[in-house]
Amino acid sequence: NPRISNYQFQRSGRFRVILTSYNNGSTGNYNILAQLSPHEGNDNRLLAHNKTLSGNISPASDLDNYFFWADAGDLVTIQMWKNGGTLD
């Protein structure tokens, strides 16, 4: 399960996370969770603090984009895990 843990932001702004399969050869469903402290964003496909979103990689070369807000000094942990299909 891919994970970014305790990354500290050097500037404030909107940031993007792009998700895809590991080797562009598999498809499947997934969940993504962002734990932001202390700020959170919530609009459309924005990641909000402690809110799990679901998505799907299909076809295998699919890229899913997510955005979130962070302030300088914030720490973020982002984790993606498979919940169906052959997604790697």
GROMACS .gro file of C-alpha atoms in nm:
model
   88
    1ASN     CA    1   0.000   0.000   0.000
    2PRO     CA    2   0.161   0.328  -0.113
    3ARG     CA    3   0.193   0.589   0.160
    4ILE     CA    4   0.333   0.938   0.215
    5SER     CA    5   0.383   0.992   0.585
    6ASN     CA    6   0.440   1.313   0.783
    7TYR     CA    7   0.542   1.523   0.483
    8GLN     CA    8   0.588   1.883   0.599
    9PHE     CA    9   0.483   2.158   0.361
   10GLN     CA   10   0.719   2.450   0.299
   11ARG     CA   11   0.447   2.674   0.152
   12SER     CA   12   0.071   2.716   0.168
   13GLY     CA   13  -0.155   2.640  -0.127
   14ARG     CA   14  -0.346   2.378  -0.320
   15PHE     CA   15  -0.169   2.050  -0.389
   16ARG     CA   16  -0.244   1.754  -0.617
   17VAL     CA   17  -0.211   1.379  -0.569
   18ILE     CA   18  -0.214   1.160  -0.883
   19LEU     CA   19  -0.304   0.793  -0.843
   20THR     CA   20  -0.242   0.508  -1.086
   21SER     CA   21  -0.147   0.140  -1.077
   22TYR     CA   22   0.213   0.051  -0.995
   23ASN     CA   23   0.305  -0.089  -1.335
   24ASN     CA   24   0.018   0.042  -1.554
   25GLY     CA   25  -0.088  -0.318  -1.608
   26SER     CA   26  -0.369  -0.363  -1.359
   27THR     CA   27  -0.707  -0.215  -1.280
   28GLY     CA   28  -0.930  -0.208  -0.972
   29ASN     CA   29  -1.103  -0.011  -0.701
   30TYR     CA   30  -0.922   0.175  -0.423
   31ASN     CA   31  -0.969   0.403  -0.124
   32ILE     CA   32  -0.762   0.710  -0.039
   33LEU     CA   33  -0.735   0.884   0.299
   34ALA     CA   34  -0.563   1.212   0.390
   35GLN     CA   35  -0.489   1.310   0.748
   36LEU     CA   36  -0.415   1.681   0.748
   37SER     CA   37  -0.330   1.887   1.049
   38PRO     CA   38  -0.456   2.136   1.136
   39HIS     CA   39  -0.632   2.257   0.817
   40GLU     CA   40  -0.865   2.077   0.579
   41GLY     CA   41  -1.030   2.143   0.243
   42ASN     CA   42  -1.358   2.003   0.115
   43ASP     CA   43  -1.487   2.071  -0.235
   44ASN     CA   44  -1.553   1.837  -0.530
   45ARG     CA   45  -1.261   1.587  -0.538
   46LEU     CA   46  -1.070   1.766  -0.266
   47LEU     CA   47  -0.927   1.547   0.008
   48ALA     CA   48  -1.057   1.646   0.350
   49HIS     CA   49  -0.904   1.556   0.686
   50ASN     CA   50  -0.986   1.195   0.785
   51LYS     CA   51  -1.236   1.150   0.500
   52THR     CA   52  -1.192   0.836   0.290
   53LEU     CA   53  -1.281   0.862  -0.080
   54SER     CA   54  -1.323   0.574  -0.323
   55GLY     CA   55  -1.220   0.561  -0.685
   56ASN     CA   56  -1.139   0.328  -0.971
   57ILE     CA   57  -0.833   0.287  -1.194
   58SER     CA   58  -0.963   0.177  -1.533
   59PRO     CA   59  -0.821   0.144  -1.791
   60ALA     CA   60  -0.485   0.040  -1.646
   61SER     CA   61  -0.320   0.366  -1.763
   62ASP     CA   62  -0.585   0.580  -1.585
   63LEU     CA   63  -0.465   0.869  -1.366
   64ASP     CA   64  -0.697   0.999  -1.091
   65ASN     CA   65  -0.631   1.349  -0.955
   66TYR     CA   66  -0.706   1.467  -0.602
   67PHE     CA   67  -0.635   1.807  -0.447
   68PHE     CA   68  -0.598   1.932  -0.092
   69TRP     CA   69  -0.508   2.252   0.089
   70ALA     CA   70  -0.213   2.282   0.325
   71ASP     CA   71  -0.032   2.560   0.506
   72ALA     CA   72   0.341   2.596   0.549
   73GLY     CA   73   0.448   2.375   0.839
   74ASP     CA   74   0.151   2.136   0.806
   75LEU     CA   75   0.224   1.763   0.806
   76VAL     CA   76   0.029   1.526   0.582
   77THR     CA   77  -0.005   1.149   0.559
   78ILE     CA   78  -0.170   1.010   0.243
   79GLN     CA   79  -0.239   0.643   0.196
   80MET     CA   80  -0.398   0.446  -0.088
   81TRP     CA   81  -0.510   0.085  -0.052
   82LYS     CA   82  -0.672  -0.164  -0.287
   83ASN     CA   83  -1.028  -0.273  -0.219
   84GLY     CA   84  -1.098  -0.470  -0.537
   85GLY     CA   85  -0.967  -0.587  -0.871
   86THR     CA   86  -0.604  -0.661  -0.953
   87LEU     CA   87  -0.477  -0.313  -0.867
   88ASP     CA   88  -0.113  -0.318  -0.752
   0.00000   0.00000   0.00000
